[in-house]
Coordinates of C-alpha atoms in Angstrom, one line a residue:
Chain A
M1055 CA 2.5 -65.7 -103.0
D1056 CA 3.8 -66.8 -106.4
K1057 CA 7.5 -67.4 -106.4
N1058 CA 8.1 -65.0 -109.4
I1059 CA 6.2 -62.2 -107.6
F1060 CA 8.2 -62.9 -104.5
E1061 CA 11.5 -62.8 -106.3
D1062 CA 10.5 -59.5 -108.1
R1063 CA 10.0 -57.9 -104.7
I1064 CA 13.3 -58.9 -103.1
L1065 CA 15.1 -55.9 -104.6
A1066 CA 12.6 -53.4 -103.2
Y1067 CA 12.8 -55.1 -99.8
L1068 CA 16.6 -55.0 -99.7
D1069 CA 16.6 -51.4 -100.9
G1070 CA 14.2 -50.4 -98.2
S1071 CA 11.9 -48.9 -100.7
M1072 CA 8.8 -50.8 -99.5
D1073 CA 6.2 -49.0 -97.4
F1074 CA 5.5 -50.3 -93.9
K1075 CA 2.5 -52.5 -94.9
E1076 CA 4.4 -54.1 -97.8
R1077 CA 7.4 -54.7 -95.7
K1078 CA 5.3 -56.3 -93.0
E1079 CA 3.6 -58.6 -95.5
F1080 CA 7.0 -59.5 -97.0
E1081 CA 8.6 -60.3 -93.7
D1082 CA 5.5 -62.4 -92.7
L1083 CA 6.0 -64.4 -95.9
L1084 CA 9.7 -64.9 -95.1
N1085 CA 8.9 -66.1 -91.6
H1086 CA 6.5 -68.7 -93.0
N1087 CA 8.6 -70.0 -95.9
D1088 CA 12.1 -71.2 -95.1
S1089 CA 13.3 -71.4 -98.7
Y1090 CA 12.3 -67.8 -99.3
K1091 CA 14.0 -66.7 -96.1
S1092 CA 17.1 -68.6 -96.9
L1093 CA 17.3 -67.1 -100.4
V1094 CA 16.9 -63.5 -99.1
N1095 CA 19.6 -64.2 -96.4
D1096 CA 21.9 -65.6 -99.0
I1097 CA 21.5 -62.6 -101.2
K1098 CA 22.1 -60.3 -98.2
N1099 CA 25.3 -62.2 -97.3
N1100 CA 26.5 -62.1 -100.8
I1101 CA 26.0 -58.3 -101.0
S1102 CA 27.9 -57.7 -97.8
L1103 CA 30.7 -60.0 -99.0
M1104 CA 31.0 -58.2 -102.3
K1105 CA 31.2 -54.9 -100.4
K1106 CA 34.1 -56.2 -98.4
A1107 CA 35.9 -57.4 -101.5
E1108 CA 39.5 -56.1 -101.9
P1109 CA 39.7 -54.5 -105.3
L1110 CA 42.2 -55.9 -107.8
K1111 CA 45.1 -53.7 -108.8
V1112 CA 46.7 -53.1 -112.2
S1113 CA 50.2 -54.2 -112.7
K1114 CA 53.1 -52.1 -111.4
N1115 CA 54.3 -50.9 -114.8
F1116 CA 50.8 -49.9 -115.9
E1117 CA 51.4 -46.2 -115.8
E1118 CA 54.7 -46.4 -117.5
R1119 CA 53.2 -48.4 -120.4
L1120 CA 50.4 -45.9 -120.6
Q1121 CA 52.8 -43.0 -120.8
L1122 CA 54.7 -44.8 -123.5
R1123 CA 51.6 -45.3 -125.5
I1124 CA 50.6 -41.7 -125.1
E1125 CA 54.0 -40.5 -126.1
S1126 CA 53.8 -42.6 -129.2
L1127 CA 50.7 -40.6 -130.2
S1128 CA 51.0 -37.6 -132.4
F1129 CA 50.3 -35.3 -129.5
S1130 CA 53.1 -33.4 -127.7
N1131 CA 54.4 -34.8 -124.4
D1132 CA 53.8 -31.8 -122.2
G1133 CA 50.1 -32.3 -122.1
K1134 CA 49.3 -29.5 -124.5
K1135 CA 47.6 -30.8 -127.6
S1136 CA 48.1 -30.0 -131.2
F1137 CA 46.0 -27.2 -132.8
F1138 CA 43.4 -29.6 -134.3
S1139 CA 43.1 -31.8 -131.4
S1140 CA 42.1 -29.0 -129.1
Y1141 CA 38.9 -28.2 -131.0
P1142 CA 36.0 -30.5 -131.7
R1143 CA 36.1 -32.0 -135.2
Q1144 CA 32.7 -30.4 -136.2
W1145 CA 34.2 -26.9 -135.5
I1146 CA 37.0 -27.6 -137.9
F1147 CA 34.6 -28.9 -140.6
S1148 CA 32.3 -25.9 -140.2
G1149 CA 35.2 -23.5 -140.4
L1150 CA 36.5 -25.1 -143.6
S1151 CA 33.0 -25.1 -145.1
V1152 CA 32.5 -21.4 -144.4
F1153 CA 36.0 -20.7 -145.9
G1154 CA 35.1 -22.7 -149.0
I1155 CA 31.9 -20.8 -149.5
L1156 CA 33.7 -17.4 -149.2
V1157 CA 36.3 -18.5 -151.7
L1158 CA 33.6 -19.5 -154.2
T1159 CA 31.6 -16.4 -153.7
F1160 CA 34.7 -14.3 -154.3
L1161 CA 35.5 -16.2 -157.5
F1162 CA 32.1 -15.9 -159.0
F1163 CA 30.8 -12.5 -158.0
Q1164 CA 33.7 -10.1 -158.1
P1165 CA 33.1 -7.3 -160.7
N1166 CA 36.3 -7.8 -162.7
S1167 CA 36.3 -11.5 -162.7
N1168 CA 37.4 -13.2 -165.9
L1169 CA 34.1 -15.1 -166.0
I1170 CA 32.1 -11.9 -166.3
V1171 CA 34.5 -10.6 -169.0
V1172 CA 33.9 -13.9 -170.9
D1173 CA 30.2 -13.5 -170.4
E1174 CA 30.2 -10.0 -171.8
N1175 CA 32.2 -11.1 -174.8
I1176 CA 29.6 -13.7 -175.5
Q1177 CA 26.8 -11.2 -175.3
N1178 CA 28.6 -8.8 -177.7
E1179 CA 29.1 -11.6 -180.1
Q1180 CA 25.4 -12.5 -180.0
K1181 CA 24.6 -8.8 -180.5
N1182 CA 26.8 -8.7 -183.6
I1183 CA 25.2 -11.8 -185.0
I1184 CA 21.7 -10.2 -184.6
D1185 CA 22.9 -6.9 -186.0
S1186 CA 24.8 -8.2 -189.0
P1187 CA 22.2 -9.9 -191.3
S1188 CA 22.0 -6.9 -193.8
K1189 CA 22.9 -3.3 -193.9
N1190 CA 19.8 -2.6 -195.9
S1191 CA 17.4 -4.0 -193.3
N1192 CA 19.2 -1.7 -190.8
D1193 CA 18.6 1.3 -193.0
E1194 CA 14.9 0.3 -193.3
Q1195 CA 14.6 0.0 -189.6
I1196 CA 16.1 3.5 -189.1
K1197 CA 13.7 5.0 -191.6
E1198 CA 10.8 3.4 -189.9
L1199 CA 11.9 4.7 -186.6
D1200 CA 12.3 8.2 -188.1
Q1201 CA 8.8 8.1 -189.5
L1202 CA 7.4 7.0 -186.2
D1203 CA 9.2 9.9 -184.5
N1204 CA 7.7 12.3 -187.0
F1205 CA 4.2 10.8 -186.5
N1206 CA 4.5 11.2 -182.7
G1207 CA 5.8 14.7 -183.2
S1208 CA 2.8 15.7 -185.3
F1209 CA 0.4 14.0 -182.9
V1210 CA 1.8 16.2 -180.1
N1211 CA 1.6 19.3 -182.2
D1212 CA -2.1 18.5 -183.1
K1213 CA -2.9 18.4 -179.5
K1214 CA -1.3 21.7 -178.8
Chain B
M979 CA 46.4 -12.0 -88.7
T980 CA 49.2 -14.5 -89.0
Q981 CA 46.6 -17.2 -88.4
S982 CA 44.3 -16.0 -91.1
L983 CA 47.2 -15.8 -93.5
L984 CA 48.1 -19.3 -92.7
N985 CA 44.6 -20.4 -93.1
S986 CA 44.3 -18.7 -96.5
S987 CA 47.6 -20.2 -97.7
L988 CA 46.3 -23.6 -96.5
K989 CA 43.1 -23.0 -98.4
S990 CA 44.9 -22.0 -101.6
S991 CA 47.2 -25.0 -101.3
A992 CA 44.2 -27.2 -100.9
M993 CA 42.7 -25.6 -104.0
N994 CA 45.9 -26.3 -105.9
N995 CA 46.2 -29.8 -104.6
P996 CA 44.8 -32.1 -107.3
F997 CA 43.9 -34.7 -104.6
K998 CA 41.3 -32.3 -103.2
L999 CA 39.7 -31.5 -106.5
S1000 CA 36.6 -33.2 -107.9
D1001 CA 37.0 -35.4 -111.0
E1002 CA 35.1 -32.8 -113.1
K1003 CA 37.4 -30.0 -112.0
L1004 CA 40.4 -32.2 -112.9
V1005 CA 39.1 -32.8 -116.4
A1006 CA 38.6 -29.1 -116.8
R1007 CA 42.2 -28.5 -115.7
F1008 CA 43.4 -31.1 -118.0
V1009 CA 41.5 -29.7 -121.0
N1010 CA 43.3 -26.4 -120.2
G1011 CA 46.7 -28.1 -120.5
D1012 CA 47.4 -29.3 -116.9
I1013 CA 49.0 -32.8 -117.4
N1014 CA 49.1 -33.3 -113.6
A1015 CA 45.3 -33.3 -113.6
Y1016 CA 45.3 -36.1 -116.1
K1017 CA 47.8 -38.1 -114.0
E1018 CA 45.6 -37.7 -111.0
L1019 CA 42.6 -39.0 -112.9
V1020 CA 44.6 -42.0 -114.0
K1021 CA 45.6 -42.7 -110.4
R1022 CA 42.0 -42.4 -109.3
Y1023 CA 40.5 -44.6 -112.0
K1024 CA 43.0 -47.2 -113.2
D1025 CA 42.1 -49.8 -110.5
K1026 CA 38.4 -49.0 -110.5
L1027 CA 38.2 -49.4 -114.3
F1028 CA 40.4 -52.5 -114.1
N1029 CA 38.0 -54.2 -111.7
F1030 CA 35.1 -53.2 -113.8
V1031 CA 36.6 -54.4 -117.1
M1032 CA 37.8 -57.7 -115.4
R1033 CA 34.1 -58.6 -115.2
Y1034 CA 34.0 -58.7 -119.0
F1035 CA 37.2 -60.7 -119.5
N1036 CA 38.6 -62.2 -116.4
N1037 CA 41.9 -61.9 -118.1
R1038 CA 44.4 -59.4 -116.6
E1039 CA 46.3 -58.6 -119.8
Q1040 CA 43.2 -57.9 -121.9
A1041 CA 41.5 -56.0 -119.1
E1042 CA 44.6 -53.8 -118.6
D1043 CA 44.8 -53.2 -122.4
V1044 CA 41.1 -52.1 -122.4
V1045 CA 41.8 -49.8 -119.4
Q1046 CA 44.8 -48.3 -121.2
E1047 CA 42.7 -47.7 -124.3
T1048 CA 40.1 -46.0 -122.1
L1049 CA 42.6 -43.7 -120.4
I1050 CA 44.2 -42.9 -123.8
K1051 CA 40.7 -41.9 -125.0
L1052 CA 40.5 -39.7 -121.9
Y1053 CA 43.7 -38.1 -123.0
T1054 CA 42.7 -37.5 -126.6
H1055 CA 39.0 -36.8 -126.1
A1056 CA 38.8 -35.0 -122.7
H1057 CA 37.3 -31.9 -124.4
Y1058 CA 34.3 -34.0 -125.4
Y1059 CA 33.3 -34.4 -121.7
K1060 CA 30.4 -32.3 -120.8
D1061 CA 29.4 -31.5 -117.2
I1062 CA 25.9 -32.9 -117.7
A1063 CA 26.9 -36.4 -116.4
Q1064 CA 29.3 -37.3 -113.6
F1065 CA 32.8 -37.9 -114.9
S1066 CA 32.8 -41.4 -113.4
T1067 CA 29.7 -42.3 -115.5
W1068 CA 31.4 -41.0 -118.6
I1069 CA 34.6 -42.8 -118.2
Y1070 CA 32.8 -46.1 -117.2
T1071 CA 30.7 -45.8 -120.4
I1072 CA 33.9 -45.5 -122.5
A1073 CA 35.4 -48.5 -120.7
K1074 CA 32.3 -50.5 -121.2
N1075 CA 32.2 -49.7 -125.0
N1076 CA 35.9 -50.5 -125.3
A1077 CA 35.4 -53.8 -123.5
L1078 CA 32.5 -54.7 -125.7
T1079 CA 34.5 -53.9 -128.8
E1080 CA 37.3 -56.0 -127.5
L1081 CA 34.9 -58.8 -126.7
R1082 CA 33.5 -58.8 -130.2
K1083 CA 37.0 -59.0 -131.5
N1084 CA 37.9 -62.0 -129.3
K1085 CA 34.6 -63.7 -129.3
A1086 CA 36.2 -67.0 -130.1
K1087 CA 38.7 -66.8 -127.3
K1088 CA 37.7 -68.3 -124.0
S1089 CA 38.9 -67.2 -120.6
D1090 CA 40.2 -70.2 -118.8
S1091 CA 41.9 -68.7 -115.8
M1092 CA 39.5 -70.2 -113.3
W1093 CA 39.6 -73.7 -114.7
T1094 CA 42.2 -76.4 -114.4
D1095 CA 43.7 -77.9 -117.6
D1096 CA 41.4 -80.9 -117.4
G1097 CA 38.3 -78.7 -117.1
K1098 CA 37.7 -78.8 -113.4
F1099 CA 36.8 -75.8 -111.3
I1100 CA 39.6 -74.5 -109.1
D1101 CA 38.4 -74.7 -105.5
I1102 CA 40.6 -72.8 -103.1
A1103 CA 38.2 -73.4 -100.2
S1104 CA 38.9 -77.1 -100.2
S1105 CA 42.3 -76.5 -98.6
E1106 CA 42.6 -78.3 -95.3
I1107 CA 44.8 -75.6 -93.6
P1108 CA 42.8 -73.8 -90.9
L1109 CA 42.0 -70.3 -92.0
D1110 CA 41.2 -67.2 -90.0
E1111 CA 38.1 -65.2 -90.7
K1112 CA 39.7 -62.7 -93.0
V1113 CA 41.2 -65.3 -95.2
Q1114 CA 37.9 -67.2 -95.2
N1115 CA 36.2 -64.0 -96.3
E1116 CA 38.7 -63.6 -99.1
I1117 CA 38.0 -67.1 -100.3
A1118 CA 34.3 -66.5 -100.1
V1119 CA 34.7 -63.3 -102.1
E1120 CA 36.8 -65.1 -104.6
K1121 CA 34.3 -67.8 -105.0
L1122 CA 31.6 -65.2 -105.4
N1123 CA 33.6 -63.6 -108.1
K1124 CA 34.0 -66.8 -109.9
Y1125 CA 30.3 -67.6 -109.8
L1126 CA 29.6 -64.1 -110.8
L1127 CA 31.7 -64.6 -113.9
E1128 CA 29.4 -67.6 -114.8
L1129 CA 26.4 -65.3 -115.0
P1130 CA 25.3 -64.0 -118.4
E1131 CA 27.0 -60.7 -119.1
N1132 CA 23.9 -58.5 -118.7
F1133 CA 23.3 -59.7 -115.2
R1134 CA 26.9 -59.9 -114.2
I1135 CA 27.8 -56.3 -115.1
A1136 CA 24.7 -54.9 -113.4
V1137 CA 25.3 -56.9 -110.2
Y1138 CA 29.0 -55.9 -110.2
L1139 CA 28.3 -52.2 -110.6
R1140 CA 25.7 -52.2 -107.9
D1141 CA 27.1 -54.6 -105.3
F1142 CA 30.9 -54.2 -105.7
E1143 CA 31.1 -50.7 -106.9
E1144 CA 28.0 -49.4 -105.2
H1145 CA 26.9 -47.2 -108.0
S1146 CA 23.4 -45.8 -107.9
Y1147 CA 20.7 -47.2 -110.3
E1148 CA 20.8 -43.9 -112.2
E1149 CA 24.5 -44.2 -112.7
I1150 CA 24.3 -47.8 -113.8
S1151 CA 21.5 -46.9 -116.2
M1152 CA 23.7 -44.2 -117.7
I1153 CA 26.8 -46.4 -117.9
L1154 CA 25.1 -49.3 -119.5
E1155 CA 22.6 -47.1 -121.5
I1156 CA 19.6 -49.1 -120.4
P1157 CA 16.5 -48.0 -118.6
I1158 CA 16.5 -48.0 -114.7
G1159 CA 13.6 -50.6 -114.6
T1160 CA 15.6 -53.0 -116.7
I1161 CA 18.7 -52.4 -114.6
K1162 CA 16.8 -53.2 -111.3
S1163 CA 15.3 -56.3 -112.8
R1164 CA 18.8 -57.5 -114.0
I1165 CA 20.3 -56.8 -110.6
N1166 CA 17.6 -58.7 -108.8
R1167 CA 17.7 -61.6 -111.2
G1168 CA 21.5 -61.7 -111.2
R1169 CA 21.6 -61.7 -107.4
I1170 CA 19.1 -64.6 -107.3
M1171 CA 21.0 -66.6 -109.9
L1172 CA 24.3 -66.0 -108.0
A1173 CA 22.7 -67.1 -104.7
E1174 CA 21.3 -70.2 -106.3
K1175 CA 24.6 -71.1 -107.9
L1176 CA 26.5 -70.7 -104.6
K1177 CA 23.8 -72.8 -102.8
S1178 CA 24.0 -75.6 -105.3
Y1179 CA 27.8 -75.5 -105.0
K1180 CA 27.6 -75.8 -101.2
E1181 CA 25.2 -78.7 -101.4

């Protein structure tokens, strides 16, 4: 068996995830190749040594230093956090956005808002400009409208 | 009756005892303002995280700093923890990210704690004093640790999490944010490299 293929299969062998046939083949190979066998044994030994290893410990004042660092933060010392820290940031931003939209809606769409009054004033001014060109033309328009009314009235009477 | 009352009081005291609670329940308690739950989590994880982070630095001071940063993050961001993953996976991922950030900052710095001033490898095993089996084991582990530190980071961390910490492949995959297949391959390669290094050292 190629060395690379053999090495790739070591993990499966040590995990016990090979089926019976694969395992048998692999063990036959180990029994016929000393360098392969020695490598697998070394790995096995290393793993068992690592499992026996005594874990390192942090220094004795570790927790004190941690506490000092926590106390130096802006959070309160009794473990309860400030208002903003107890909510995810996206909640705060969504809340502020909704509030902003409500404020803008209130400003632009309330019936007595100054903006609408200004708008009405502009409309009135425009109307005055349209209406003002000459008094004569107004009188003529009124006459034309009267004539039209009379004509419609006679049309209705004719039908009757 | 008295017996059942005693049992129930024992049960309730066990429920209230943070030592009996799972990590996930402790986080939930801490999020609800129980500072003792946080203290218990610190007790449970300070050494574990320290051992893990030491595989990135091999420098006690830096490793402790990174662990402190991680535990402070737990303090300030515990509400971000979701019950989808195990708490240990979550906290190890934070520690890994902190360690990598710190490594990037100190890329130029070189850890020299396992080397002598003139650049020679410190060999404790060469002592001529007879040693009992336990001490010999300790030395072997120390040597193993030192050779492990010589492996490229990708292989070193994967081997450490699997063989020292005995995490499952799934957990390692989540902590390192790498597919399981890659994790398995790195562990296998790392173990082979380590065995070959030790062998060449013995020869």
